[in-house]
Amino acid sequence: MAAATETKPAAARPAPDALIERERRERPRAALAAVLASILGLAAWILPQGIYSDYPRVTLISALQDAAGQRAGEPGLATPRLLFLHDKATALLGIAILQSLAVVGLGWLMVALFRAARDRGSTVPRISHLLAMFGAVAGTVGALGMQIAVMVKLSDFVSSDDHTTAAAHDALRSNAISGMQAVGQIGILALAAAVIFISLNAMRVGLLTRFLGVLGIIVGGLMVLFGPAGLGAPPFLVQAFWLFMVGLLLVGRMRGGLTPAWRSGEAVPWPSQQELLEARQRAASARTGGSAGDDDLAAPADGGGAAATLPSPAASKRKRKRRR
């Protein structure tokens, strides 16, 4: 188990003052990476909605006719789609670039959080930062490489004379496309694992709030299920929101500013639920004891029972009523 974690010896850790000074320079860059990853990823998800609004549709009747061979000699049903993708190839490449930059920003943030957690004595898995770096590189290469490979195949298809259904289906089948897609998927899985491990350990030493730490673990799980930007709005918006909030935290723009762990240069774990409960009980006991002490101070110093025998104001009022 010890070999699976990276615990920096206390003697090898930087002094808190030196760590604070170093992170004062590094935190703004990590925050910028997080915010850009959120914004660029958001753009990479929104822009395709407009591009694919004119994507050619295939009706059920046309599909049945094509399957029955009634459209022999006519262009394949997939041909208009491939022509559409060829026309939009430059825009789609731009979207792939935005996605790649968002993945790089996420990897940068994870490496920064890993270093900060390790320097505070966290038992973060030693492979986490390698997964973050590998995932960012592989995710970038996969996204860009696949789009370029698709563009080459589309160009070959458009320039050929064979636009039948079989040719259209074979147009996007190549080892290059499959290989780049596999590289991208492996990279995203590696980056997702890094997000889960690093978010958990950053929360444990107090670098991330409990909310952001748990949300980071959820984001890592969503990346495993849906990819870097999700397949729909809910998973993706969770990721974009989390990145943006972490960026704000790193520059002290969240409520309360930087967490104590960032300010002190040392681990400041969040109290457990049991510790919070005990603290509330102690506070309640202190308030109860303080009230009792105040009553004692109100009694005469000689401890005489005269004060105890004095009639209360309510009793005096009842006696005056009976006299009337």
Coordinates of C-alpha atoms in Angstrom, one line a residue, residues 82-297:
L82 CA -20.4 13.3 -45.5
L83 CA -20.6 16.2 -47.8
F84 CA -22.0 18.3 -44.9
L85 CA -19.2 17.3 -42.7
H86 CA -16.7 18.1 -45.4
D87 CA -18.1 21.6 -45.8
K88 CA -17.9 22.1 -42.0
A89 CA -14.5 20.5 -41.6
T90 CA -12.7 23.8 -40.7
A91 CA -15.3 24.7 -38.1
L92 CA -15.2 21.2 -36.6
L93 CA -11.5 21.3 -36.4
G94 CA -11.8 24.6 -34.5
I95 CA -14.1 22.9 -32.0
A96 CA -11.6 20.0 -31.6
I97 CA -9.0 22.6 -30.8
L98 CA -11.2 24.2 -28.2
Q99 CA -11.9 20.8 -26.7
S100 CA -8.1 20.0 -26.6
L101 CA -7.3 23.3 -24.9
A102 CA -10.0 22.6 -22.3
V103 CA -8.5 19.2 -21.6
V104 CA -5.0 20.8 -21.3
G105 CA -6.4 23.3 -18.8
L106 CA -7.9 20.6 -16.7
G107 CA -4.7 18.6 -16.7
W108 CA -2.7 21.7 -15.6
L109 CA -5.1 22.3 -12.8
M110 CA -4.8 18.7 -11.6
V111 CA -1.0 18.9 -11.6
A112 CA -1.1 22.1 -9.5
L113 CA -3.5 20.6 -7.0
F114 CA -1.4 17.5 -6.8
R115 CA 1.7 19.4 -5.9
A116 CA 0.0 21.5 -3.3
A117 CA -1.6 18.5 -1.7
R118 CA 1.7 16.5 -1.7
D119 CA 3.6 19.4 -0.2
R120 CA 1.2 19.4 2.7
G121 CA 1.8 15.7 3.5
S122 CA -1.2 14.2 1.6
T123 CA -1.0 10.5 0.8
V124 CA -2.1 11.2 -2.7
P125 CA -1.5 8.3 -5.1
R126 CA 1.9 8.8 -6.7
I127 CA 0.6 8.0 -10.2
S128 CA -2.1 10.7 -10.0
H129 CA 0.1 13.5 -11.5
L130 CA 1.3 11.1 -14.2
L131 CA -2.3 10.2 -15.1
A132 CA -3.1 13.9 -15.3
M133 CA -0.2 14.7 -17.6
F134 CA -0.7 11.6 -19.8
G135 CA -4.5 12.2 -19.9
A136 CA -4.1 15.8 -21.0
V137 CA -1.6 14.9 -23.7
A138 CA -3.4 11.8 -25.0
G139 CA -6.8 13.5 -24.9
T140 CA -5.4 16.4 -26.9
V141 CA -3.7 14.1 -29.5
G142 CA -6.7 11.9 -29.8
A143 CA -9.2 14.7 -30.4
L144 CA -7.1 16.6 -32.9
G145 CA -5.7 13.5 -34.6
M146 CA -9.2 12.0 -35.1
Q147 CA -10.6 15.2 -36.6
I148 CA -7.6 15.5 -39.0
A149 CA -8.0 11.8 -40.0
V150 CA -11.7 12.3 -40.6
M151 CA -11.0 15.4 -42.7
V152 CA -8.5 13.4 -44.9
K153 CA -11.0 10.6 -45.4
L154 CA -13.8 13.0 -46.2
S155 CA -11.6 14.8 -48.8
D156 CA -10.8 11.4 -50.4
F157 CA -14.5 10.5 -50.5
V158 CA -15.6 13.9 -52.0
S159 CA -13.0 13.8 -54.7
S160 CA -13.9 10.2 -55.8
D161 CA -16.6 9.2 -58.2
D162 CA -18.1 6.5 -56.0
H163 CA -20.7 8.0 -53.7
T164 CA -22.8 4.9 -53.1
T165 CA -24.0 3.7 -49.7
A166 CA -21.1 1.2 -49.4
A167 CA -18.5 3.8 -50.2
A168 CA -20.1 6.3 -47.8
H169 CA -20.1 3.7 -45.0
D170 CA -16.4 2.9 -45.7
A171 CA -15.4 6.6 -45.8
L172 CA -15.1 6.9 -42.1
R173 CA -13.6 3.5 -41.4
S174 CA -9.9 3.6 -41.1
N175 CA -7.2 2.5 -38.7
A176 CA -6.1 6.1 -38.2
I177 CA -9.6 7.2 -37.1
S178 CA -10.0 4.2 -34.9
G179 CA -6.5 4.6 -33.4
M180 CA -6.9 8.3 -32.6
Q181 CA -10.3 7.6 -31.1
A182 CA -8.9 5.0 -28.8
V183 CA -6.0 7.3 -27.8
G184 CA -8.4 10.0 -26.9
Q185 CA -10.7 7.7 -24.9
I186 CA -7.7 6.2 -22.9
G187 CA -6.5 9.8 -22.2
I188 CA -9.9 10.9 -20.9
L189 CA -10.1 7.8 -18.7
A190 CA -6.7 8.5 -17.2
L191 CA -7.5 12.2 -16.7
A192 CA -10.8 11.2 -15.0
A193 CA -8.9 9.0 -12.6
A194 CA -6.6 11.8 -11.8
V195 CA -9.5 14.2 -11.1
I196 CA -11.0 11.7 -8.7
F197 CA -7.8 11.0 -6.7
I198 CA -6.5 14.5 -6.6
S199 CA -9.9 16.1 -5.7
L200 CA -10.3 13.7 -2.8
N201 CA -6.8 14.3 -1.4
A202 CA -7.0 18.1 -2.0
M203 CA -10.2 18.1 0.0
R204 CA -8.6 16.0 2.8
V205 CA -5.8 18.5 3.4
G206 CA -8.2 21.5 3.2
L207 CA -7.2 22.9 -0.2
L208 CA -10.7 22.3 -1.6
T209 CA -13.8 22.8 0.3
R210 CA -15.9 19.8 1.0
F211 CA -18.4 20.9 -1.6
L212 CA -15.8 21.3 -4.3
G213 CA -13.9 18.2 -3.3
V214 CA -17.0 16.0 -3.6
L215 CA -18.1 17.7 -6.8
G216 CA -14.7 17.0 -8.3
I217 CA -15.1 13.3 -7.5
I218 CA -18.5 13.5 -9.2
V219 CA -17.0 15.2 -12.2
G220 CA -14.4 12.5 -12.6
G221 CA -17.1 9.9 -12.5
L222 CA -19.1 11.8 -15.2
M223 CA -16.0 11.9 -17.4
V224 CA -15.7 8.1 -17.2
L225 CA -19.4 7.8 -18.2
F226 CA -19.8 10.6 -20.7
G227 CA -16.4 11.8 -21.9
P228 CA -14.6 15.1 -21.3
A229 CA -17.5 17.4 -22.0
G230 CA -20.4 14.9 -21.5
L231 CA -22.9 13.8 -24.1
G232 CA -25.6 16.2 -22.8
A233 CA -26.1 19.4 -20.9
P234 CA -26.4 18.2 -17.3
P235 CA -23.1 16.3 -17.0
F236 CA -21.2 18.9 -18.9
L237 CA -22.6 21.9 -17.0
V238 CA -21.5 20.2 -13.7
Q239 CA -18.0 20.0 -15.0
A240 CA -17.9 23.6 -16.3
F241 CA -19.4 24.9 -13.0
W242 CA -16.8 23.0 -11.0
L243 CA -13.9 24.2 -13.0
F244 CA -15.1 27.8 -12.8
M245 CA -15.6 27.6 -9.0
V246 CA -12.2 26.1 -8.4
G247 CA -10.7 28.9 -10.4
L248 CA -12.4 31.4 -8.2
L249 CA -11.3 29.6 -5.1
L250 CA -7.6 29.7 -6.2
V251 CA -7.7 33.5 -6.5
G252 CA -9.6 34.0 -3.3
R253 CA -12.8 35.2 -5.0
M254 CA -15.1 32.8 -3.2
R255 CA -16.9 33.6 0.0
G256 CA -14.4 33.4 2.8
G257 CA -11.4 33.8 0.4
L258 CA -8.7 31.2 0.4
T259 CA -9.1 28.2 2.6
P260 CA -6.9 28.0 5.7
A261 CA -4.7 25.4 4.0
W262 CA -3.7 27.8 1.2
R263 CA -3.1 30.6 3.7
S264 CA -1.0 28.6 6.2
G265 CA 1.0 26.5 3.8
E266 CA 0.1 23.5 5.9
A267 CA -2.6 20.8 5.9
V268 CA -5.7 22.0 7.7
P269 CA -8.2 19.1 7.4
W270 CA -11.9 19.9 7.6
P271 CA -13.5 18.6 10.9
S272 CA -15.4 15.4 10.7
Q273 CA -19.1 15.2 11.5
Q274 CA -18.3 13.7 14.9
E275 CA -15.9 16.6 15.6
L276 CA -18.5 19.1 14.6
L277 CA -21.1 17.4 16.8
E278 CA -18.7 17.4 19.8
A279 CA -17.9 21.1 19.2
R280 CA -21.6 22.0 19.2
Q281 CA -22.1 20.0 22.4
R282 CA -19.2 21.8 24.0
A283 CA -20.6 25.2 22.9
A284 CA -24.0 24.3 24.3
S285 CA -22.5 23.2 27.6
A286 CA -20.5 26.4 27.8
R287 CA -23.6 28.5 27.3
T288 CA -25.5 26.5 29.9
G289 CA -22.7 26.7 32.4
G290 CA -22.3 30.4 31.8
S291 CA -26.0 31.0 32.6
A292 CA -25.7 29.1 35.8
G293 CA -22.6 31.1 36.7
D294 CA -24.4 34.3 36.1
D295 CA -27.2 33.3 38.5
D296 CA -24.7 32.4 41.2
L297 CA -23.0 35.8 40.8

